[in-house]
Coordinates of C-alpha atoms in Angstrom, one line a residue:
Chain A
M1 CA 97.0 81.4 93.5
A2 CA 96.2 78.5 95.7
G3 CA 95.8 76.1 92.9
V4 CA 94.0 72.9 93.6
I5 CA 93.0 72.4 97.3
R6 CA 93.1 68.8 98.2
G7 CA 92.8 69.4 101.9
P8 CA 89.0 69.5 102.1
T9 CA 88.6 66.0 100.5
R10 CA 90.8 64.5 103.1
L11 CA 89.0 66.3 105.9
S12 CA 85.5 65.4 104.7
E13 CA 86.0 61.7 103.9
G14 CA 82.5 60.8 105.0
R15 CA 80.9 63.8 103.3
P16 CA 79.5 63.3 99.8
A17 CA 79.1 65.4 96.7
A18 CA 79.9 69.1 97.5
A19 CA 83.5 69.0 98.6
T20 CA 84.5 66.3 96.1
A21 CA 82.8 68.1 93.3
A22 CA 84.6 71.3 94.2
T23 CA 88.0 69.6 94.0
R24 CA 87.1 67.9 90.8
V25 CA 86.4 71.2 89.0
W26 CA 89.8 72.4 90.2
L27 CA 88.4 75.5 92.0
P28 CA 89.7 76.6 95.3
P29 CA 86.8 76.7 97.7
A30 CA 87.8 80.2 98.8
L31 CA 87.1 81.4 95.3
L32 CA 83.6 79.9 95.1
P33 CA 81.7 82.9 96.7
T34 CA 83.6 85.3 94.3
V35 CA 82.6 83.3 91.3
L36 CA 79.0 83.0 92.4
S37 CA 78.9 86.7 93.0
F38 CA 80.2 87.5 89.6
A39 CA 77.6 85.1 88.1
A40 CA 74.9 86.9 90.0
I41 CA 75.9 90.3 88.5
L42 CA 75.8 88.8 85.1
L43 CA 72.4 87.2 85.7
L44 CA 71.0 90.5 87.1
W45 CA 72.2 92.3 84.0
V46 CA 70.6 89.7 81.6
V47 CA 67.3 89.9 83.5
A48 CA 67.3 93.7 83.6
A49 CA 68.0 93.8 79.8
G50 CA 65.2 91.3 79.3
I51 CA 62.7 93.3 81.2
A52 CA 63.7 96.6 79.6
Q53 CA 63.3 95.3 76.1
N54 CA 65.2 98.4 74.9
P55 CA 68.7 97.6 73.7
R56 CA 69.4 101.3 73.2
L57 CA 68.9 102.2 76.8
M58 CA 69.7 98.9 78.5
P59 CA 71.8 96.7 76.2
G60 CA 72.4 93.1 77.3
P61 CA 75.9 91.5 77.7
G62 CA 75.8 90.2 74.1
L63 CA 75.5 93.6 72.5
V64 CA 78.2 95.1 74.9
M65 CA 80.6 92.3 74.0
E66 CA 79.9 93.1 70.3
R67 CA 80.9 96.7 70.8
L68 CA 83.9 95.7 72.7
A69 CA 85.0 93.4 69.8
E70 CA 84.4 96.2 67.3
G71 CA 86.4 98.6 69.3
W72 CA 89.2 96.2 69.6
A73 CA 89.2 95.2 65.9
S74 CA 89.3 98.8 64.8
G75 CA 92.2 99.6 67.2
D76 CA 90.1 102.4 68.6
L77 CA 89.7 100.8 72.0
Q78 CA 93.5 100.1 72.5
H79 CA 94.4 103.6 71.3
H80 CA 92.2 105.3 73.9
L81 CA 93.0 102.8 76.6
M82 CA 96.7 103.5 76.2
A83 CA 96.2 107.3 76.2
T84 CA 94.2 107.0 79.5
L85 CA 96.7 104.6 81.1
A86 CA 99.6 106.8 80.2
R87 CA 97.9 109.7 82.0
V88 CA 97.0 107.6 84.9
A89 CA 100.6 106.4 85.2
A90 CA 102.0 109.9 85.0
A91 CA 99.6 111.5 87.4
F92 CA 99.9 108.5 89.8
L93 CA 103.7 108.6 89.9
L94 CA 103.8 112.4 90.3
A95 CA 101.2 112.3 93.1
M96 CA 102.9 109.4 94.9
S97 CA 106.4 110.9 94.8
I98 CA 105.4 114.5 95.8
G99 CA 102.8 113.3 98.3
T100 CA 105.3 110.9 99.9
A101 CA 107.9 113.6 100.2
I102 CA 105.5 116.1 101.7
G103 CA 104.2 113.3 104.1
I104 CA 107.7 112.5 105.3
L105 CA 108.5 116.1 105.8
M106 CA 105.3 116.8 107.8
G107 CA 105.7 113.7 109.8
R108 CA 109.3 114.5 110.8
S109 CA 109.1 118.2 111.4
L110 CA 106.5 119.8 113.7
L111 CA 107.0 123.1 112.0
A112 CA 106.4 121.6 108.5
D113 CA 103.3 119.9 109.9
R114 CA 101.9 123.1 111.3
L115 CA 102.7 125.0 108.1
G116 CA 101.3 122.4 105.9
Q117 CA 98.1 121.7 107.7
P118 CA 96.1 124.6 106.2
W119 CA 97.2 123.7 102.7
L120 CA 96.2 120.1 103.3
L121 CA 92.8 121.2 104.6
L122 CA 92.3 123.4 101.6
F123 CA 93.3 120.8 99.0
L124 CA 91.6 117.9 100.7
N125 CA 88.2 119.7 100.6
M126 CA 88.6 121.3 97.2
P127 CA 86.3 119.5 94.7
A128 CA 88.2 117.7 92.0
L129 CA 86.2 119.5 89.3
V130 CA 87.3 122.9 90.6
V131 CA 91.0 121.9 90.3
I132 CA 90.5 120.6 86.8
I133 CA 88.6 123.6 85.5
L134 CA 91.1 126.0 87.1
A135 CA 94.0 124.1 85.7
Y136 CA 92.6 124.2 82.2
I137 CA 91.9 127.9 82.5
W138 CA 95.2 128.9 84.0
I139 CA 97.5 126.5 82.2
G140 CA 95.5 125.8 79.0
L141 CA 93.9 122.8 77.4
V142 CA 97.2 120.9 77.4
E143 CA 98.5 117.5 78.6
A144 CA 100.5 119.0 81.4
A145 CA 97.4 120.8 82.8
A146 CA 95.4 117.5 82.7
I147 CA 98.1 115.5 84.6
F148 CA 98.8 118.3 87.0
A149 CA 95.1 118.6 87.9
V150 CA 94.8 114.9 88.6
A151 CA 98.0 114.8 90.7
I152 CA 96.9 117.9 92.7
N153 CA 93.7 116.0 93.6
K154 CA 95.6 113.0 94.9
I155 CA 98.7 114.5 96.6
P156 CA 96.9 115.6 99.9
N157 CA 95.6 112.0 100.4
V158 CA 99.1 110.5 99.9
A159 CA 100.6 113.2 102.2
V160 CA 98.1 112.5 105.0
T161 CA 98.6 108.8 104.9
V162 CA 102.4 108.9 104.7
R163 CA 102.6 111.5 107.4
E164 CA 101.1 109.0 109.9
G165 CA 103.8 106.5 108.9
A166 CA 106.5 109.1 109.2
K167 CA 105.3 110.0 112.7
A168 CA 105.6 106.3 113.7
L169 CA 109.2 105.8 112.5
D170 CA 111.3 103.9 115.0
P171 CA 113.6 106.3 116.9
D172 CA 115.8 103.4 117.9
L173 CA 116.7 102.7 114.3
A174 CA 117.3 106.4 113.7
Q175 CA 119.8 106.3 116.6
M176 CA 121.4 103.2 115.1
A177 CA 121.7 104.9 111.7
R178 CA 123.3 107.9 113.4
V179 CA 125.9 106.0 115.4
F180 CA 126.9 103.9 112.3
R181 CA 127.0 107.1 110.3
L182 CA 124.8 105.9 107.5
G183 CA 124.4 108.3 104.6
R184 CA 121.2 110.1 103.8
G185 CA 120.4 108.0 100.8
T186 CA 121.1 104.8 102.6
V187 CA 118.9 105.8 105.5
L188 CA 116.0 106.8 103.2
R189 CA 116.2 103.6 101.1
H190 CA 117.0 101.0 103.8
V191 CA 115.7 102.5 107.1
V192 CA 112.9 104.9 106.3
L193 CA 111.1 103.7 103.2
P194 CA 110.8 100.0 104.4
Q195 CA 109.0 101.3 107.6
L196 CA 106.8 103.6 105.5
Y197 CA 106.0 100.8 103.0
P198 CA 102.6 99.8 104.5
Y199 CA 101.4 103.4 104.5
I200 CA 102.7 104.0 100.9
A201 CA 101.0 100.8 99.8
A202 CA 97.7 101.9 101.3
A203 CA 98.1 105.3 99.6
A204 CA 98.9 103.6 96.3
R205 CA 95.9 101.3 96.5
S206 CA 93.3 104.1 97.1
G207 CA 95.4 106.4 94.9
L208 CA 95.1 104.3 91.8
A209 CA 91.3 104.0 92.2
L210 CA 90.9 107.7 92.7
V211 CA 93.4 108.7 90.0
W212 CA 91.8 106.8 87.2
K213 CA 88.4 108.1 87.9
I214 CA 89.6 111.7 87.9
V215 CA 91.6 111.1 84.7
L216 CA 88.3 110.2 82.9
V217 CA 86.8 113.6 84.0
V218 CA 89.9 115.4 82.9
E219 CA 89.6 113.7 79.5
L220 CA 85.9 114.4 79.2
L221 CA 86.5 118.1 79.8
G222 CA 89.5 118.9 77.9
R223 CA 91.3 116.1 76.0
S224 CA 90.7 114.6 72.5
S225 CA 91.8 111.1 73.4
G226 CA 91.3 108.6 76.2
I227 CA 88.4 106.6 77.6
G228 CA 86.9 109.8 79.2
F229 CA 86.9 111.5 75.8
K230 CA 85.2 108.5 74.2
L231 CA 82.6 108.3 77.0
G232 CA 81.7 111.9 76.3
L233 CA 81.2 111.2 72.6
F234 CA 79.1 108.1 73.3
F235 CA 77.0 110.2 75.8
Q236 CA 76.2 112.6 73.0
F237 CA 74.9 109.7 70.8
F238 CA 73.2 108.0 73.8
D239 CA 75.3 104.9 72.9
V240 CA 74.9 103.0 76.2
A241 CA 76.3 99.8 74.8
S242 CA 79.6 101.5 73.9
I243 CA 79.7 103.3 77.2
L244 CA 79.5 100.0 79.0
A245 CA 81.9 98.3 76.7
Y246 CA 84.7 100.9 77.2
A247 CA 84.0 101.1 80.9
L248 CA 84.3 97.3 81.3
A249 CA 87.5 97.3 79.3
F250 CA 88.9 99.8 81.7
I251 CA 87.8 98.1 84.8
A252 CA 89.4 94.9 83.5
I253 CA 92.7 96.7 82.9
V254 CA 92.7 98.3 86.4
Q255 CA 92.1 94.9 87.9
L256 CA 94.9 93.4 85.9
I257 CA 97.2 96.1 87.2
E258 CA 96.2 95.2 90.7
W259 CA 96.8 91.4 90.2
G260 CA 99.8 91.7 87.9
I261 CA 101.7 94.6 89.5
L262 CA 100.5 95.7 92.9
Q263 CA 99.9 92.4 94.5
P264 CA 103.2 90.8 93.4
L265 CA 105.0 94.0 94.6
D266 CA 103.2 93.7 97.9
R267 CA 104.2 90.1 98.4
A268 CA 107.8 90.9 97.6
A269 CA 107.9 93.8 100.0
N270 CA 106.3 91.8 102.8
R271 CA 108.4 88.6 102.4
W272 CA 110.6 89.5 105.4
R273 CA 107.6 89.4 107.8
R274 CA 107.3 86.3 109.8
Chain B
M1 CA 149.5 108.0 124.6
A2 CA 146.6 110.4 123.8
P3 CA 143.3 109.1 125.1
L4 CA 140.8 107.8 122.6
L5 CA 138.0 109.5 124.2
E6 CA 137.5 111.8 127.2
L7 CA 134.2 112.9 128.7
E8 CA 134.1 115.6 131.3
L9 CA 130.5 115.8 132.3
D10 CA 129.3 118.4 134.7
Q11 CA 125.7 117.2 134.6
K12 CA 123.0 115.6 132.5
T13 CA 119.4 116.5 133.3
F14 CA 116.2 115.0 131.8
P15 CA 113.7 117.8 131.3
A16 CA 110.3 117.6 133.1
A17 CA 107.8 115.6 131.1
G18 CA 104.2 115.6 132.0
E19 CA 103.8 114.8 135.7
A20 CA 107.4 113.9 136.2
P21 CA 109.7 116.8 137.3
A22 CA 113.1 117.4 135.8
R23 CA 115.6 114.9 137.0
R24 CA 119.4 115.2 137.2
V25 CA 120.6 111.7 136.2
L26 CA 124.3 112.2 136.0
A27 CA 126.8 114.6 137.7
N28 CA 130.5 115.2 137.8
I29 CA 131.7 112.3 135.7
H30 CA 135.2 112.2 134.3
L31 CA 135.7 109.3 132.0
T32 CA 138.8 108.6 130.0
L33 CA 139.2 105.7 127.6
E34 CA 142.7 104.8 126.2
P35 CA 143.0 103.1 122.9
G36 CA 142.4 99.3 123.3
A37 CA 141.1 99.7 126.9
R38 CA 138.4 97.4 128.0
V39 CA 136.1 99.0 130.6
A40 CA 133.0 97.7 132.1
L41 CA 130.4 100.1 133.5
L42 CA 128.6 98.5 136.4
G43 CA 125.6 99.9 138.1
P44 CA 122.0 99.4 139.1
S45 CA 119.2 99.4 136.5
G46 CA 117.8 102.9 135.8
G47 CA 121.0 104.4 137.2
G48 CA 121.9 106.3 134.0
K49 CA 124.2 103.7 132.4
T50 CA 122.6 103.8 129.0
T51 CA 122.4 107.6 129.2
L52 CA 126.1 107.8 129.8
L53 CA 126.7 105.4 127.0
N54 CA 124.7 107.6 124.6
L55 CA 126.7 110.6 125.6
V56 CA 129.9 108.8 125.0
A57 CA 128.6 107.6 121.6
G58 CA 127.7 111.2 120.6
L59 CA 124.0 110.3 120.3
D60 CA 123.0 112.8 122.9
A61 CA 124.5 116.3 122.9
D62 CA 122.1 117.8 125.4
Y63 CA 124.3 118.0 128.5
A64 CA 126.6 120.3 130.4
G65 CA 130.2 119.2 129.8
R66 CA 132.7 118.3 127.1
L67 CA 133.5 115.3 125.0
T68 CA 136.8 115.0 123.3
T69 CA 137.5 112.2 120.9
A70 CA 140.7 111.2 118.9
E71 CA 140.4 111.0 115.1
P72 CA 139.4 108.6 113.9
C73 CA 137.0 107.3 116.5
R74 CA 134.5 105.1 114.9
I75 CA 132.1 103.6 117.3
G76 CA 130.5 100.2 116.9
Y77 CA 127.4 100.2 119.1
V78 CA 125.7 97.0 120.3
F79 CA 122.3 98.0 121.6
Q80 CA 120.4 96.1 124.2
E81 CA 117.8 95.2 121.6
A82 CA 119.7 94.2 118.5
R83 CA 118.2 97.1 116.4
L84 CA 118.8 95.3 113.1
L85 CA 116.8 96.2 110.0
A86 CA 114.2 93.4 110.1
W87 CA 113.5 93.7 106.4
R88 CA 117.1 93.1 105.4
S89 CA 119.2 89.9 105.5
V90 CA 121.9 89.4 108.1
R91 CA 124.5 90.0 105.3
D92 CA 122.8 93.2 104.1
N93 CA 122.6 94.5 107.6
L94 CA 126.4 94.2 107.8
R95 CA 127.0 95.5 104.3
L96 CA 124.9 98.7 104.9
V97 CA 127.1 99.8 107.8
A98 CA 130.4 98.5 106.3
G99 CA 129.9 100.5 103.1
A100 CA 131.3 99.6 99.6
G101 CA 134.4 97.6 99.3
A102 CA 134.0 95.7 102.6
E103 CA 132.6 92.5 101.1
D104 CA 135.5 90.4 102.5
A105 CA 135.2 91.9 106.0
V106 CA 131.4 91.2 106.0
E107 CA 131.9 87.6 105.1
R108 CA 134.7 87.2 107.6
L109 CA 132.6 88.5 110.4
I110 CA 129.6 86.4 109.5
V111 CA 131.8 83.4 109.9
E112 CA 133.4 84.7 113.0
V113 CA 130.1 85.0 114.9
G114 CA 128.9 81.7 113.4
L115 CA 126.1 83.0 111.3
Q116 CA 127.2 81.6 108.0
D117 CA 124.1 79.5 107.6
A118 CA 121.9 82.5 108.4
A119 CA 123.6 85.0 106.2
R120 CA 120.7 85.3 103.9
T121 CA 118.0 85.1 106.5
Y122 CA 115.9 88.2 107.2
A123 CA 116.8 89.7 110.5
S124 CA 113.1 89.4 111.5
R125 CA 113.5 85.7 111.5
L126 CA 116.5 85.4 113.8
S127 CA 116.3 84.1 117.4
L128 CA 117.3 86.5 120.1
G129 CA 120.7 85.0 120.4
M130 CA 121.3 85.0 116.7
A131 CA 120.2 88.6 116.5
R132 CA 122.6 89.6 119.2
R133 CA 125.4 87.9 117.3
A134 CA 124.5 89.7 114.2
A135 CA 124.5 93.0 116.1
I136 CA 128.0 92.3 117.5
A137 CA 129.2 91.4 114.0
R138 CA 127.6 94.7 112.6
A139 CA 129.4 96.7 115.3
L140 CA 132.8 95.0 114.5
V141 CA 132.5 95.1 110.8
I142 CA 133.2 98.9 110.7
E143 CA 136.5 98.2 112.4
P144 CA 135.7 100.5 115.2
E145 CA 138.2 102.2 117.5
L146 CA 135.6 101.8 120.3
L147 CA 133.1 99.1 120.8
V148 CA 130.2 100.1 122.9
L149 CA 127.8 97.5 124.3
D150 CA 124.7 98.1 126.4
E151 CA 123.8 95.0 128.4
P152 CA 124.0 92.9 125.2
F153 CA 123.5 89.5 127.0
V154 CA 120.4 90.1 129.1
S155 CA 117.3 87.9 128.7
L156 CA 119.3 85.1 127.1
D157 CA 119.5 81.7 128.6
P158 CA 122.7 81.2 130.6
A159 CA 124.4 78.9 128.1
T160 CA 123.7 81.2 125.2
A161 CA 124.9 84.2 127.1
M162 CA 128.1 82.4 128.0
R163 CA 128.7 81.4 124.4
L164 CA 128.3 85.0 123.3
R165 CA 130.6 86.3 126.0
L166 CA 133.3 83.9 124.8
L167 CA 132.6 85.0 121.3
L168 CA 133.0 88.6 122.2
L169 CA 136.2 87.9 124.2
D170 CA 137.7 86.1 121.1
A171 CA 136.7 88.9 118.8
L172 CA 138.3 91.5 121.1
D173 CA 141.5 89.5 121.5
R174 CA 141.9 89.5 117.7
R175 CA 141.6 93.3 117.6
R176 CA 143.0 96.4 119.3
T177 CA 139.5 97.8 119.8
A178 CA 138.7 99.6 123.0
M179 CA 135.5 98.5 124.7
L180 CA 132.9 100.2 127.0
F181 CA 130.6 97.6 128.3
V182 CA 127.5 98.3 130.3
T183 CA 126.2 95.5 132.6
H184 CA 124.7 95.0 136.0
E185 CA 126.4 91.6 136.5
L186 CA 129.8 91.7 138.2
G187 CA 130.8 88.3 136.9
E188 CA 130.3 89.4 133.3
A189 CA 132.3 92.5 134.0
V190 CA 135.1 90.6 135.5
M191 CA 135.2 88.1 132.6
L192 CA 135.3 90.8 129.8
A193 CA 136.9 93.9 131.2
E194 CA 140.3 95.0 132.4
R195 CA 138.8 97.8 134.5
I196 CA 135.4 98.0 136.2
I197 CA 133.9 101.4 137.0
V198 CA 130.9 101.7 139.2
L199 CA 128.1 104.2 138.4
A200 CA 125.7 104.7 141.3
G201 CA 123.8 107.3 143.3
E202 CA 121.2 109.9 142.6
P203 CA 122.3 111.6 140.4
G204 CA 124.7 109.0 139.1
R205 CA 128.4 109.5 139.8
L206 CA 131.4 107.3 139.3
Q207 CA 131.9 105.6 142.6
G208 CA 135.1 103.6 142.1
S209 CA 137.4 102.0 139.6
F210 CA 138.7 98.5 140.0
A211 CA 141.4 96.7 138.0
V212 CA 140.7 93.1 136.9
A213 CA 144.0 91.2 137.0
L214 CA 143.2 88.3 134.7
G215 CA 145.1 87.0 131.7
P216 CA 143.4 85.9 128.5
A217 CA 143.3 82.2 129.5
E218 CA 142.1 83.0 133.0
R219 CA 139.1 85.0 131.6
R220 CA 137.9 81.8 129.9
D221 CA 138.2 79.8 133.1
P222 CA 134.9 80.1 135.0
E223 CA 136.5 79.2 138.3
R224 CA 139.1 81.9 138.0
V225 CA 136.5 84.4 136.9
D226 CA 134.3 83.5 139.9
A227 CA 137.2 83.7 142.3
E228 CA 138.1 87.2 141.0
R229 CA 134.4 88.2 141.2
R230 CA 134.2 87.1 144.9
A231 CA 137.4 89.0 145.7
L232 CA 136.0 92.2 144.1
L233 CA 132.4 91.8 145.4
P234 CA 132.8 93.5 148.8
R235 CA 134.6 96.6 147.4
V236 CA 132.2 96.9 144.5
T237 CA 129.2 96.5 146.8
A238 CA 130.6 99.2 149.0
A239 CA 131.1 101.5 146.0
M240 CA 127.5 100.9 145.0
G241 CA 126.4 102.2 148.3
E242 CA 123.2 101.6 150.2
S243 CA 120.9 100.2 147.6
A244 CA 119.9 96.7 148.8
A245 CA 118.5 95.9 145.3
I246 CA 122.0 96.4 143.8
R247 CA 123.6 94.2 146.4
S248 CA 121.3 91.3 145.9
R249 CA 121.7 91.6 142.1
T250 CA 125.5 91.7 142.1
A251 CA 125.8 89.0 144.7
C252 CA 123.9 86.3 142.7

């Protein structure tokens, strides 16, 4: 990101140690609190494990890293990570596209808004677990049911967020599009979606976090692959170290997606702003 | 020759909204535009000029009356605020309305309005004057039969406004595009239009039509334009009627 910050050294010529040291270790000062906070989590973990003195119930970081390495070496971790990621991706894309379409429709048409409102209320307040169980019962213990159940849980949130954006679309630009006779596809791609982008991005952010958590539940209840399925197995063996290892691996992957995909996309989409 | 566009308006009423009662903004207007005609629509602010423009452009169908247009009648609209897509470059803003296969026309117009150095700039980063140029280029790139402009030079500094007026004059002289130009400045109307029509009253009606007898070179001569403006001023003021606000505005 920022790389080396040389500014502070110049600003604090008279000031000793701290600032100069920070520049010397090539750490942007803005990242310092983050790093310290991570270190505090790790420290708390080590201390807790030390006090518990029971690696079975409260394993330390060392043991968890060991399990992580074992899982990786056997290929088991990658296999289940990929299975879960594939489900997350499918459910996420499904929920985003359907939710966005519903949101635009409800934001643009008062009738659609009124018709859709009760459905939104119903599905927003429906517990995720109920949707999952019903999907498995009605559709069967198949992949489609799993992905469908996750998407159903997310669609109302996306629709509600995008609807706000669709209500705020600029009528002046709509007039411009009409007088210049722009086609429907052109209007959607170049006029409507760029205005909706902040809303879609917000829905995507909260969506990813929600979707991957629900995917684990879906896997726990009715799939024989994926992180959720593995966590269920480890639960039966009370294998806390493996539970933590697989959970950490997944947290890391989700963060990598945020840094590697979502944030660069966000920067590209916002480049036009002053 | 068949007219390019003919509007026979019985009346246009804004429905009641909240506290405000329904208001009849325009009544009994008959407006005919011949191909290539350059008409300025002059009138006080809030007098229904933009409303009339939107009727002509087909953006508002909620009125009593009839609009007849020749085919084809493409309309290039220059709005008061540029209404560019802020998230697209100047070039892409032109490309989007020009459609496929108009790459050459896009590049030519970018040069014509002097935006070649800003072709790749996001519209959000343009100055007001540059954005207006881009809007004019966008309206011309579709090779319209009718160019419609809604006070496109307000809130610009006088020098920039004059440069843009000359630019528009040049662009029009190169084409056989009809123009309907809304303004509240008589001088601007004299410089750009062959015919000035006055919209005033409550509800707004066409109060008079004045020919501007200036050749292409004379329109670019500020003194000739000013002389013509002063010659027209008493008649235009009379057509505008009693509003003192209008008189002071057109007189300055």
